[in-house]
Coordinates of N, CA and C and ligand atoms in Angstrom, one line a residue:
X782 N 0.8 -1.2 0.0 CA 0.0 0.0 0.0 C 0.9 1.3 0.0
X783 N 0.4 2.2 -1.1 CA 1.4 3.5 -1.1 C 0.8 4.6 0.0
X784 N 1.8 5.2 0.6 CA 1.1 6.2 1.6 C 1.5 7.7 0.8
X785 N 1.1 8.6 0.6 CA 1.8 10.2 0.2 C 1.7 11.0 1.0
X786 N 2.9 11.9 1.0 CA 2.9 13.0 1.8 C 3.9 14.2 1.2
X787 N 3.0 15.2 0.3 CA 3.6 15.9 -0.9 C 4.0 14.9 -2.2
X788 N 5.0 15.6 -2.5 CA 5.9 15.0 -3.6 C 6.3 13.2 -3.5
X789 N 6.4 13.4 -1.7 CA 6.9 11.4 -1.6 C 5.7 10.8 -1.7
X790 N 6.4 9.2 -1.6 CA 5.4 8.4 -1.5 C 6.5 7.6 -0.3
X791 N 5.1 6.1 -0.2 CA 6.2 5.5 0.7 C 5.5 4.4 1.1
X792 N 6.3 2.8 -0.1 CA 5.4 1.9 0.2 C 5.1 1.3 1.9
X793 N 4.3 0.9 2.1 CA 3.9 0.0 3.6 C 3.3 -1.1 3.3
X794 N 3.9 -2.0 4.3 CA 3.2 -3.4 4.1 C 2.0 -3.8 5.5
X795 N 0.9 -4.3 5.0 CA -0.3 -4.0 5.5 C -0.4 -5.6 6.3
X796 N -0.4 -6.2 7.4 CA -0.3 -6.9 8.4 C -2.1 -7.2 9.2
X797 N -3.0 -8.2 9.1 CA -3.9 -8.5 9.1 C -4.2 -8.8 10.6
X798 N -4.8 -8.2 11.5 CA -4.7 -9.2 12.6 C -6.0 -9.0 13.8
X799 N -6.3 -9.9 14.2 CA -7.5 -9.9 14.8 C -7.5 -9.8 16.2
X800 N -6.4 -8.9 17.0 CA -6.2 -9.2 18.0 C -6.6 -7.4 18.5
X801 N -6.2 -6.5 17.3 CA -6.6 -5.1 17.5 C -8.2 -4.9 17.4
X802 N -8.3 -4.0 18.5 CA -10.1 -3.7 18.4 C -10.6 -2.6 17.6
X803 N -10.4 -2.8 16.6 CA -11.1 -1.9 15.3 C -10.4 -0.9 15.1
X804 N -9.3 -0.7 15.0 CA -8.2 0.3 15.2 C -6.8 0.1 14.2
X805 N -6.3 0.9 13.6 CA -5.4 0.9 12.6 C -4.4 1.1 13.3
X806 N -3.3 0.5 13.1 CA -2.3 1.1 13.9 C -1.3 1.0 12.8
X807 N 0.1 1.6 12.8 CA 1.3 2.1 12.5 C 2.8 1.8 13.2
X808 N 3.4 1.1 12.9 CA 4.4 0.9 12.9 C 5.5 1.2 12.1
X809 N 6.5 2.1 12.6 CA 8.1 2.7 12.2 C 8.7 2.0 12.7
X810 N 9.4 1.2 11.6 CA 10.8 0.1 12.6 C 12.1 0.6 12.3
X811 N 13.3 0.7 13.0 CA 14.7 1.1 12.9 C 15.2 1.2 11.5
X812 N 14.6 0.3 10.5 CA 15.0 0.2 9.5 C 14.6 1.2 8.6
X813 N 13.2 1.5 8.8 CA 12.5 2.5 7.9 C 11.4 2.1 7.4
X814 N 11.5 0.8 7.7 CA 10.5 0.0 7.1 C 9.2 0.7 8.0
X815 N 7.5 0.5 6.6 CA 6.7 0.9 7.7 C 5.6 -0.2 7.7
X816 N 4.8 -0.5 8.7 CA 4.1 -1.5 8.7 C 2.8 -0.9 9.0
X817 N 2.0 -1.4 8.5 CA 0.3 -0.9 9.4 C -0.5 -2.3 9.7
X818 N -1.0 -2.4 10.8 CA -1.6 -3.3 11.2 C -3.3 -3.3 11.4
X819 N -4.1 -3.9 10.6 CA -5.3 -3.4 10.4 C -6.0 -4.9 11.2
X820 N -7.5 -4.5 11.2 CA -8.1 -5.6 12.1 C -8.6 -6.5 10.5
X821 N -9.0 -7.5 11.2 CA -9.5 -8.8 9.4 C -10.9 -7.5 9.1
X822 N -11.4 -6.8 9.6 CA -13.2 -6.8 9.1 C -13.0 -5.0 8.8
X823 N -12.0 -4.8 8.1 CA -11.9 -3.5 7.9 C -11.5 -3.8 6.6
X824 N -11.8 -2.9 5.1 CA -11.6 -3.2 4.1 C -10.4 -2.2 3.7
X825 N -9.6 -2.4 2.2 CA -8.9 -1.8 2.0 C -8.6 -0.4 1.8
X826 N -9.8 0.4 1.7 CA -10.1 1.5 1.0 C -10.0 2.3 2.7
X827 N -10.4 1.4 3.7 CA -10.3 2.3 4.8 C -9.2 2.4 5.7
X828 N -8.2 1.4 5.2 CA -7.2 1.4 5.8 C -6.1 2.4 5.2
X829 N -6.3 2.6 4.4 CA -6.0 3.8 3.4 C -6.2 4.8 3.8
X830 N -7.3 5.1 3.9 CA -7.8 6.3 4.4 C -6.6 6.9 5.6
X831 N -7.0 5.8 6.8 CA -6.8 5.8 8.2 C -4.9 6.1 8.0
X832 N -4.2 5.4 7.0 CA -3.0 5.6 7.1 C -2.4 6.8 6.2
X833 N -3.4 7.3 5.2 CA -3.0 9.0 4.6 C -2.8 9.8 5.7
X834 N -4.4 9.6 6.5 CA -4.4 10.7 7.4 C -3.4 11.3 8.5
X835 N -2.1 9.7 8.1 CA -1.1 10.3 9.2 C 0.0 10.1 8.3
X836 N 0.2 10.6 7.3 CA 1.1 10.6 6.6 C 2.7 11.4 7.0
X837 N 1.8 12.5 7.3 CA 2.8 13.5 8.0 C 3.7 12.7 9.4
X838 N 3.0 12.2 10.0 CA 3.5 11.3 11.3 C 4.5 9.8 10.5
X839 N 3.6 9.8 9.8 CA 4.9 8.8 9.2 C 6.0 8.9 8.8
X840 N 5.6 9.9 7.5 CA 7.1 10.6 6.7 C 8.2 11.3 7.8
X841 N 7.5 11.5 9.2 CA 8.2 12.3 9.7 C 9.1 10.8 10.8
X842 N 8.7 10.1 11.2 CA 9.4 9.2 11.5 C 10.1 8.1 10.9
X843 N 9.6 8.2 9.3 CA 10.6 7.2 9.1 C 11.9 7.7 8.1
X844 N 11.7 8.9 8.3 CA 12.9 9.8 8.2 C 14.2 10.0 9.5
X845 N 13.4 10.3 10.8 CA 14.4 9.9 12.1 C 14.7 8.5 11.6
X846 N 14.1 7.2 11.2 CA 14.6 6.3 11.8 C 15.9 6.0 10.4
X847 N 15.7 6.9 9.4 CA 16.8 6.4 8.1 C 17.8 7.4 8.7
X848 N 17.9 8.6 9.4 CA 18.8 9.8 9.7 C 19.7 8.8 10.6
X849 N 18.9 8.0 12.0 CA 19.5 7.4 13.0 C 20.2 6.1 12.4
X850 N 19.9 5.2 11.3 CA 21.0 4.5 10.6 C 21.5 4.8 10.3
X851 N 21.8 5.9 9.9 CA 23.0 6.3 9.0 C 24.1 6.5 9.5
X852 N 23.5 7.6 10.4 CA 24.3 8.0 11.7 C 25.7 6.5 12.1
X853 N 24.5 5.9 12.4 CA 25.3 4.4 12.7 C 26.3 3.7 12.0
X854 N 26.3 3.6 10.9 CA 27.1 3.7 9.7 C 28.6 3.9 10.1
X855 N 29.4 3.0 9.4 CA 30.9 3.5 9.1 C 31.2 5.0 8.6
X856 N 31.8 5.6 8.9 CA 32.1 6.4 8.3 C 32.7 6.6 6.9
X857 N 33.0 7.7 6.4 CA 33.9 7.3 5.0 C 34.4 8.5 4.7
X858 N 34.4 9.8 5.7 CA 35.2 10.9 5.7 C 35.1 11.6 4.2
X859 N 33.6 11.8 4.1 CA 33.2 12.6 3.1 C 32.3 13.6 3.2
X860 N 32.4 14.8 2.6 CA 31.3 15.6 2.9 C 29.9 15.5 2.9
X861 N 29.6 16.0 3.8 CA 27.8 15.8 3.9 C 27.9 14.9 5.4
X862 N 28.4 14.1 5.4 CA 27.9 12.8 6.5 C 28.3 13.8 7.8
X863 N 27.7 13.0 9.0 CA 27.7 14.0 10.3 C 28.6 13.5 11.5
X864 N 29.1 14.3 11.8 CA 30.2 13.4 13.0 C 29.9 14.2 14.1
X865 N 29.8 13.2 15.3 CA 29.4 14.0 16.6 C 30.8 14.7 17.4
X866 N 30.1 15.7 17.8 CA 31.3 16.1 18.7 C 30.5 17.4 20.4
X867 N 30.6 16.8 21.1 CA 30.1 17.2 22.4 C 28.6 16.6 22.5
X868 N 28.3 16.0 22.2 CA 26.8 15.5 21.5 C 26.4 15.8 21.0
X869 N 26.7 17.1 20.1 CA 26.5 17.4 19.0 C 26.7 16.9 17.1
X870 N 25.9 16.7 16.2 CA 25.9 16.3 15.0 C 26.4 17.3 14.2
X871 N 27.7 16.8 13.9 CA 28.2 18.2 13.0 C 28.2 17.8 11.6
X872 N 28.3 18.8 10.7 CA 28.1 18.3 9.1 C 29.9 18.2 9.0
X873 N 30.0 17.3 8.6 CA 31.6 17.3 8.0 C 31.9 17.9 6.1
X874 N 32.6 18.6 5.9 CA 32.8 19.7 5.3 C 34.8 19.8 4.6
X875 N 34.5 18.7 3.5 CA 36.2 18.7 3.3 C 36.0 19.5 2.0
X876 N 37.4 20.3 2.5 CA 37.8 21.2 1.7 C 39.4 21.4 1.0
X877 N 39.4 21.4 -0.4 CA 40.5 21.1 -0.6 C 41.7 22.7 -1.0
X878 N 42.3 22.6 -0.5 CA 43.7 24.1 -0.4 C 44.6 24.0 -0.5
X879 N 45.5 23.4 -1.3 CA 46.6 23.0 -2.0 C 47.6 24.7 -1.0
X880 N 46.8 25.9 -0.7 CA 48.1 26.7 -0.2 C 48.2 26.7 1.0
X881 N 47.3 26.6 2.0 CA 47.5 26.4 3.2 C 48.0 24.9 3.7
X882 N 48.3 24.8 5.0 CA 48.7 23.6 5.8 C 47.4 22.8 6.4
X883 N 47.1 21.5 6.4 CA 45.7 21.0 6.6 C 45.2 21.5 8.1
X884 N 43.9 21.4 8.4 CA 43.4 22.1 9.5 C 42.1 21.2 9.8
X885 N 42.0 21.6 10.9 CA 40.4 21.6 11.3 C 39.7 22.5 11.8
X886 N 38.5 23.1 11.5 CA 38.2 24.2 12.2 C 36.4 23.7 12.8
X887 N 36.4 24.3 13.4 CA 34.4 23.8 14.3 C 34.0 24.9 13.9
X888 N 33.1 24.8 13.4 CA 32.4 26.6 13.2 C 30.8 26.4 12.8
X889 N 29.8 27.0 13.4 CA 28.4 26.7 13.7 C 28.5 25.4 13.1
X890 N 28.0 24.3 13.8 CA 27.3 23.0 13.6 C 28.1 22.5 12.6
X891 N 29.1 22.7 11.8 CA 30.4 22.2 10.5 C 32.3 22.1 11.3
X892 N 32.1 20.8 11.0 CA 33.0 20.4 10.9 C 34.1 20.9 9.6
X893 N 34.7 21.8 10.0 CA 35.6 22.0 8.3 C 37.3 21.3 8.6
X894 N 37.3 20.3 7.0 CA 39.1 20.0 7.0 C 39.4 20.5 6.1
X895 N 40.5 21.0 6.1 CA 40.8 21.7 4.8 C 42.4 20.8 4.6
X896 N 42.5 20.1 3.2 CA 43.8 19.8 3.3 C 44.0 19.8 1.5
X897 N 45.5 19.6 1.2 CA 45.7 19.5 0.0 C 45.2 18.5 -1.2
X898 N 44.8 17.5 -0.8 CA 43.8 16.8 -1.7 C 42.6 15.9 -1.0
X899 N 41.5 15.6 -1.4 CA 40.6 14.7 -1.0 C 40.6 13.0 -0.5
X900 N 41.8 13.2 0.1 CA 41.9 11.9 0.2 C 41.4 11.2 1.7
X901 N 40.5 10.1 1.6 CA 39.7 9.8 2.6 C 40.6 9.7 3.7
X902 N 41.4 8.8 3.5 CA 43.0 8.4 4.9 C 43.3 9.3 5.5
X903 N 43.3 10.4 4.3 CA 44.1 11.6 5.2 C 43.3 12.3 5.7
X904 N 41.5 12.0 5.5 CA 40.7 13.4 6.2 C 40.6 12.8 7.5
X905 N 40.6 11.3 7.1 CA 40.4 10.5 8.8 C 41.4 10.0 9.6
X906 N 42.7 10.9 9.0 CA 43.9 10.5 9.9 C 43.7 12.5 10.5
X907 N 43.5 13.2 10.0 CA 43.6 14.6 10.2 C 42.4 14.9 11.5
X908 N 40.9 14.4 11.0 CA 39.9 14.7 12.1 C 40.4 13.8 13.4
X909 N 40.6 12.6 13.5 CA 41.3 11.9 14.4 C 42.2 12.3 15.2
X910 N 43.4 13.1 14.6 CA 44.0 13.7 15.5 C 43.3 14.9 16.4
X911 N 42.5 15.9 15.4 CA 41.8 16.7 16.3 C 41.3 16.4 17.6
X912 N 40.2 15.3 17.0 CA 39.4 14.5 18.4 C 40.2 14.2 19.0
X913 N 41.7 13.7 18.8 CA 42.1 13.9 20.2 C 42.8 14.9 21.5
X914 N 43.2 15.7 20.1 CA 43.8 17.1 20.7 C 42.8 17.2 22.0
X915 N 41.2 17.2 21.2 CA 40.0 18.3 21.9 C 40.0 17.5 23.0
X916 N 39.9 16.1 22.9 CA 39.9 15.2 24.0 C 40.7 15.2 25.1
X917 N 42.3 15.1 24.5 CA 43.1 15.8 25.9 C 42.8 17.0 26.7
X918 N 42.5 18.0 25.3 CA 42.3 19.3 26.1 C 40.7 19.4 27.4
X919 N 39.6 19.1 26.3 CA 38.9 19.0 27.3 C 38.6 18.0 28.6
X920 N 38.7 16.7 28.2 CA 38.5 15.8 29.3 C 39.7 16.5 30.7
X921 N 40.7 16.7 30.1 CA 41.8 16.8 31.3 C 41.0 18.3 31.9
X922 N 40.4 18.9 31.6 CA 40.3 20.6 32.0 C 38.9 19.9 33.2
X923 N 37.8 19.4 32.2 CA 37.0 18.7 33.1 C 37.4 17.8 34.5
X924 N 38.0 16.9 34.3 CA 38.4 16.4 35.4 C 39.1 16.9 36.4
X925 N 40.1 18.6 36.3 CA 40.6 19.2 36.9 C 39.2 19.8 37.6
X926 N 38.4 20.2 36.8 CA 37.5 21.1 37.1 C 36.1 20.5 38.4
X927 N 35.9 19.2 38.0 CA 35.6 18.3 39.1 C 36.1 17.7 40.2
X928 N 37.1 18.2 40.0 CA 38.2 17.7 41.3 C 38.1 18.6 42.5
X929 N 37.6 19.9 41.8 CA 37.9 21.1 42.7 C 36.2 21.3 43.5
X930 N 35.5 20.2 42.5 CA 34.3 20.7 43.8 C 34.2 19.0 44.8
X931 N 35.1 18.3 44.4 CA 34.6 17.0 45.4 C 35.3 17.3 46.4
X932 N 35.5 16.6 47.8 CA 35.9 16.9 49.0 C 37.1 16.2 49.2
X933 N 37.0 14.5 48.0 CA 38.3 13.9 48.7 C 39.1 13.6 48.0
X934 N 39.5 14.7 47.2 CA 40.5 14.6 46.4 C 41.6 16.0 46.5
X935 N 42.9 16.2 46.9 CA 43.4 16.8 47.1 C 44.1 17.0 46.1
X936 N 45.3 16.3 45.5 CA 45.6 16.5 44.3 C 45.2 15.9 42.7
X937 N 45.3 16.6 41.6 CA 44.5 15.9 40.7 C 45.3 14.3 40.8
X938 N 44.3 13.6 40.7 CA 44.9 12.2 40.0 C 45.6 11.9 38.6
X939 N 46.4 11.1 38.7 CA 47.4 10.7 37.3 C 46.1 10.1 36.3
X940 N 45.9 11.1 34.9 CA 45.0 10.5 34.2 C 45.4 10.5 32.7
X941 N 44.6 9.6 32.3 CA 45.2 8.9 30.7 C 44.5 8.7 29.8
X942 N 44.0 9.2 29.0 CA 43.5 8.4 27.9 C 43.4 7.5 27.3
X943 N 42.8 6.3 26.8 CA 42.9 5.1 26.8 C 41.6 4.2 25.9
X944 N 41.4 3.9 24.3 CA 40.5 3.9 23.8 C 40.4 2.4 24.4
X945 N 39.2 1.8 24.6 CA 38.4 1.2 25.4 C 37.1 0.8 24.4
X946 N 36.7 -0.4 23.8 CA 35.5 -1.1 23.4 C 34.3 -0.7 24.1
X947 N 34.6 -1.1 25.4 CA 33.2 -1.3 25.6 C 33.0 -0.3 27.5
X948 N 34.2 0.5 27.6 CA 33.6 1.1 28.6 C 34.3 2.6 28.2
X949 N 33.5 3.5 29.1 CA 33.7 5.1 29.1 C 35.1 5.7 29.9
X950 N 35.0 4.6 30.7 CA 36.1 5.0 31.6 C 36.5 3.9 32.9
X951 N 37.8 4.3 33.6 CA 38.3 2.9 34.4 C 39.3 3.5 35.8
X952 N 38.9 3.0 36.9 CA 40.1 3.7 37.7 C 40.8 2.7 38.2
X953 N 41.9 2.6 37.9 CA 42.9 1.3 38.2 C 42.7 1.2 39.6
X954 N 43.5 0.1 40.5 CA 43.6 0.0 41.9 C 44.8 1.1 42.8
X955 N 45.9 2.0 41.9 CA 46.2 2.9 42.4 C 45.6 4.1 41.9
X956 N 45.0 4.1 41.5 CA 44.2 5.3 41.5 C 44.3 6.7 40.5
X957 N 44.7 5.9 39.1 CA 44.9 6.3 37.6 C 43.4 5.9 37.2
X958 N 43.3 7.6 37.0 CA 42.1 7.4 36.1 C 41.7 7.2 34.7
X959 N 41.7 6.7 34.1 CA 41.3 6.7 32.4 C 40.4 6.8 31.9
X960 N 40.1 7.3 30.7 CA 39.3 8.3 29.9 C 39.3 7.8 28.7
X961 N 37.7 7.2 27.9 CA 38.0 6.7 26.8 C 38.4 8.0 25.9
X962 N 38.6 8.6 25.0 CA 38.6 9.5 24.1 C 37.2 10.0 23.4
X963 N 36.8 8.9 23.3 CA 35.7 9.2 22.5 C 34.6 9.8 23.1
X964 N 34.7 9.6 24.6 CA 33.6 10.9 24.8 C 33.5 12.4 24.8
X965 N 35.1 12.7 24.1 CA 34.5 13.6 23.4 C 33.1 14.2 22.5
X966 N 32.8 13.0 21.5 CA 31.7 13.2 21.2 C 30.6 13.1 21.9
X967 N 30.5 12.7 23.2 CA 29.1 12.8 24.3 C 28.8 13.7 24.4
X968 N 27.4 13.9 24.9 CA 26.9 15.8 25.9 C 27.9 15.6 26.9
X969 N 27.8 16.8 27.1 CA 28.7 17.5 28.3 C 28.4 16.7 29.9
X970 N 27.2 16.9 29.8 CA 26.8 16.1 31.3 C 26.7 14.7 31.4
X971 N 26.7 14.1 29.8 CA 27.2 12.6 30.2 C 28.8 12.6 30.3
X972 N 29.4 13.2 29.9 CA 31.2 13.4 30.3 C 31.3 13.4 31.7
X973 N 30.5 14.5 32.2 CA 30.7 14.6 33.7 C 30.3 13.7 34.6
X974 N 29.3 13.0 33.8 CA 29.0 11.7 34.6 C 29.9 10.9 34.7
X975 N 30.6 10.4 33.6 CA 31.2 9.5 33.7 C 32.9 9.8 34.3
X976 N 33.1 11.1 34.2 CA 34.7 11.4 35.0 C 33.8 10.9 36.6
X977 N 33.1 11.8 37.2 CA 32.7 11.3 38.4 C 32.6 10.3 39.3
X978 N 32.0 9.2 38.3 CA 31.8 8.1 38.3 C 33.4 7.0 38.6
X979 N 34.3 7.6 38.0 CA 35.2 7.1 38.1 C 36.2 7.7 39.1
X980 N 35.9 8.9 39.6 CA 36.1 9.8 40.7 C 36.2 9.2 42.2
X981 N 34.7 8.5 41.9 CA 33.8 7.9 43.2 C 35.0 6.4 43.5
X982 N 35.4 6.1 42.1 CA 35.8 4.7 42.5 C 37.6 4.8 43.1
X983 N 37.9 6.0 43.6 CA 39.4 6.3 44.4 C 38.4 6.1 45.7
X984 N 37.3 6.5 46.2 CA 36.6 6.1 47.8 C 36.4 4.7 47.9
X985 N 35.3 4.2 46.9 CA 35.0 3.0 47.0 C 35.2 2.2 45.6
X986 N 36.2 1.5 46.0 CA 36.9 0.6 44.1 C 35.7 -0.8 44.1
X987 N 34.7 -0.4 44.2 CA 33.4 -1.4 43.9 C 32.0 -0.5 43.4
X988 N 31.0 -1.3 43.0 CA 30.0 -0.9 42.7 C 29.3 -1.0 44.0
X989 N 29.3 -0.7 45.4 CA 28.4 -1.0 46.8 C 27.5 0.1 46.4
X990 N 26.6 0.1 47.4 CA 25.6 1.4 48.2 C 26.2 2.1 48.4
X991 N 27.5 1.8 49.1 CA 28.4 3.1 49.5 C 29.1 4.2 48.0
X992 N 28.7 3.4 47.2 CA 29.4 4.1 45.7 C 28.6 4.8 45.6
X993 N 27.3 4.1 45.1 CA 26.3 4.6 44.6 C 25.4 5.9 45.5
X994 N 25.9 6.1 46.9 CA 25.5 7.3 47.8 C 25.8 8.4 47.6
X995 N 27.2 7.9 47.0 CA 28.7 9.1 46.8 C 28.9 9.8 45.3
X996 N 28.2 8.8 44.9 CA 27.6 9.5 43.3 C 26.6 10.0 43.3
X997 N 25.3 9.2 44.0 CA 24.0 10.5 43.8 C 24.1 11.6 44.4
X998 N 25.1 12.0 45.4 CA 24.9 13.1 46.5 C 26.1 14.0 45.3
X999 N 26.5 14.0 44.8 CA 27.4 14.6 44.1 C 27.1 15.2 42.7
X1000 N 26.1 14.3 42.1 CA 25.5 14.2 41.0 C 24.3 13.8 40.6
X1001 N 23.0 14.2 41.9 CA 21.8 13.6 41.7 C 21.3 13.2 40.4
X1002 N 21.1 13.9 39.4 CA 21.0 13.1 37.7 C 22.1 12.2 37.3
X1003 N 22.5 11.1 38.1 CA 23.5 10.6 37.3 C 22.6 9.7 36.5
X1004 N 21.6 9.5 36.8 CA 20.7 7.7 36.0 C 20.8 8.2 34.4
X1005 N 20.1 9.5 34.4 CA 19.7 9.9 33.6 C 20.8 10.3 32.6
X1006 N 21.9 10.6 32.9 CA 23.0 10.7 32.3 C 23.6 9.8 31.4
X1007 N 23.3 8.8 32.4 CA 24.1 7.1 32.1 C 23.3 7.0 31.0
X1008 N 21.9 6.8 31.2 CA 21.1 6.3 29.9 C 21.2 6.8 28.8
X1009 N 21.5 8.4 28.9 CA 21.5 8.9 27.9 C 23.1 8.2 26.7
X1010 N 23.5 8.6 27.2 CA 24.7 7.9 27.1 C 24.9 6.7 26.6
X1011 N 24.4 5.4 27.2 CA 24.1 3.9 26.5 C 23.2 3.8 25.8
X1012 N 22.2 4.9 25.5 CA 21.4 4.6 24.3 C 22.3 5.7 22.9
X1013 N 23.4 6.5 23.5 CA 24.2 7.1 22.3 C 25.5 6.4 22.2
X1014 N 25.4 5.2 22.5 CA 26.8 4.7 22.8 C 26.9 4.3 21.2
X1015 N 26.4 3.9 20.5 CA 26.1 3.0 19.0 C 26.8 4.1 18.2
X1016 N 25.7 5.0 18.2 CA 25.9 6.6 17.6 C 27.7 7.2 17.1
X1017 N 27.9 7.0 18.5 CA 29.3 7.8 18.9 C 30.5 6.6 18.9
X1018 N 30.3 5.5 19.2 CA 31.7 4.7 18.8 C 31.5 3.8 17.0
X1019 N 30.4 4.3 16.4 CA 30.4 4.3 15.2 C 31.1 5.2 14.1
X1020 N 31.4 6.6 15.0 CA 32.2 7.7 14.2 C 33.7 7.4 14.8
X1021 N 34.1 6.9 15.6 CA 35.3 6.6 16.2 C 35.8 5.4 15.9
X1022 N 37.1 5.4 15.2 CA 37.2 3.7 14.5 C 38.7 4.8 13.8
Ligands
ZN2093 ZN1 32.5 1.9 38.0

């Protein structure tokens, strides 16, 4: 069944089922794919109807859901595609200047490289180094900067950067903290969550009650932080590679 909304169209596959009480329903799946689920005693011309009428709800979601795979996607260090940086979606913007020296610049919501030829290796050996410049610079400024409002830390701790699969961050048993890099591209307050987090674990090197006291009282939103964060985790170690 074709659905329209303006100029688009947008096939859907129509799902029969006797369990809904007279009611059309709609489904957007991750993929883009759209589904409608009609009851057996409703004919075609009405289910039609019922899925025009939300055309706009559709087209508008199964556009998030093709924007959010893409996102996910390898990268390929070409213009147009989006690279996150603070949790923000930047347009990446390669530009080629045979007179200047290669660069990176941030400037409203664009990512700009400028280097002597177009070559993918070199835009993603050039933005890579950036992310990490920003990464030392920022993570280290944050974690100084959090040090100064907790109570049991006197001097900063010895801290390192350290790309990491599958966690944000780690505080060894002497009390070296590590920092994946890549949260550079997180929001700000999941950063801060997660330096804290690993803050908490120079008091208590476990996950107890007693951690978890010493994190909420320091950072009441931490849940919310976290989540945000493991549901952007896909997102953000998909542009990092
Ligand atoms: Zn932990």
């Amino acid at each position: 069944m074709i659905v329209q909304y303006g100029e688009q169209e947008v096939k859907c596959s129509v799902r029969r089922t006797a369990s809904v009480s007279g009611r059309v329903r709609i489904h957007v799946y991750p993929s883009g794919d759209v589904e409608i689920e009609a009851p057996e005693n409703i004919d075609v011309d009405q289910i039609k109807t019922a899925a025009q009428r939300r055309a706009r709800w559709i087209f508008k979601h199964r556009d998030a859901a093709i924007a959010t795979r893409l996102d996910a996607l390898p990268r390929e260090y070409v213009s147009g595609e989006t690279h996150f940086y603070l949790g923000r979606r930047h347009k990446l913007i390669v530009k080629i200047s045979g007179a200047q020296p290669s660069e990176v610049k941030l400037l409203r919501g664009k990512l700009e490289v400028s280097l002597p030829v177009a070559d993918r290796a070199a835009v993603r050996r050039r933005l890579n180094a950036w992310y990490n410049a920003r990464a030392t610079q920022y993570l280290g400024n944050k974690l100084a900067e959090i040090c100064n409002h907790i109570t049991w830390v006197d001097d900063l701790p010895p801290f390192k950067l350290m790309r990491m699969k599958t966690q944000w961050g780690s505080c060894s048993p002497n009390g070296t903290i590590y920092l994946n890099p890549a949260l550079i591209r997180a929001p700000r307050h999941c950063i801060e969550y997660v330096i804290l987090h690993e803050l908490c674990h120079l008091v208590e090197h476990n996950h107890s009650k007693r951690f978890f006291d010493l994190l909420t009282r320091n950072m009441p939103s931490w849940l919310a932080a976290k989540q945000e964060l493991d549901s952007l985790a896909e997102l953000i170690l998909a542009g990092d590679d």
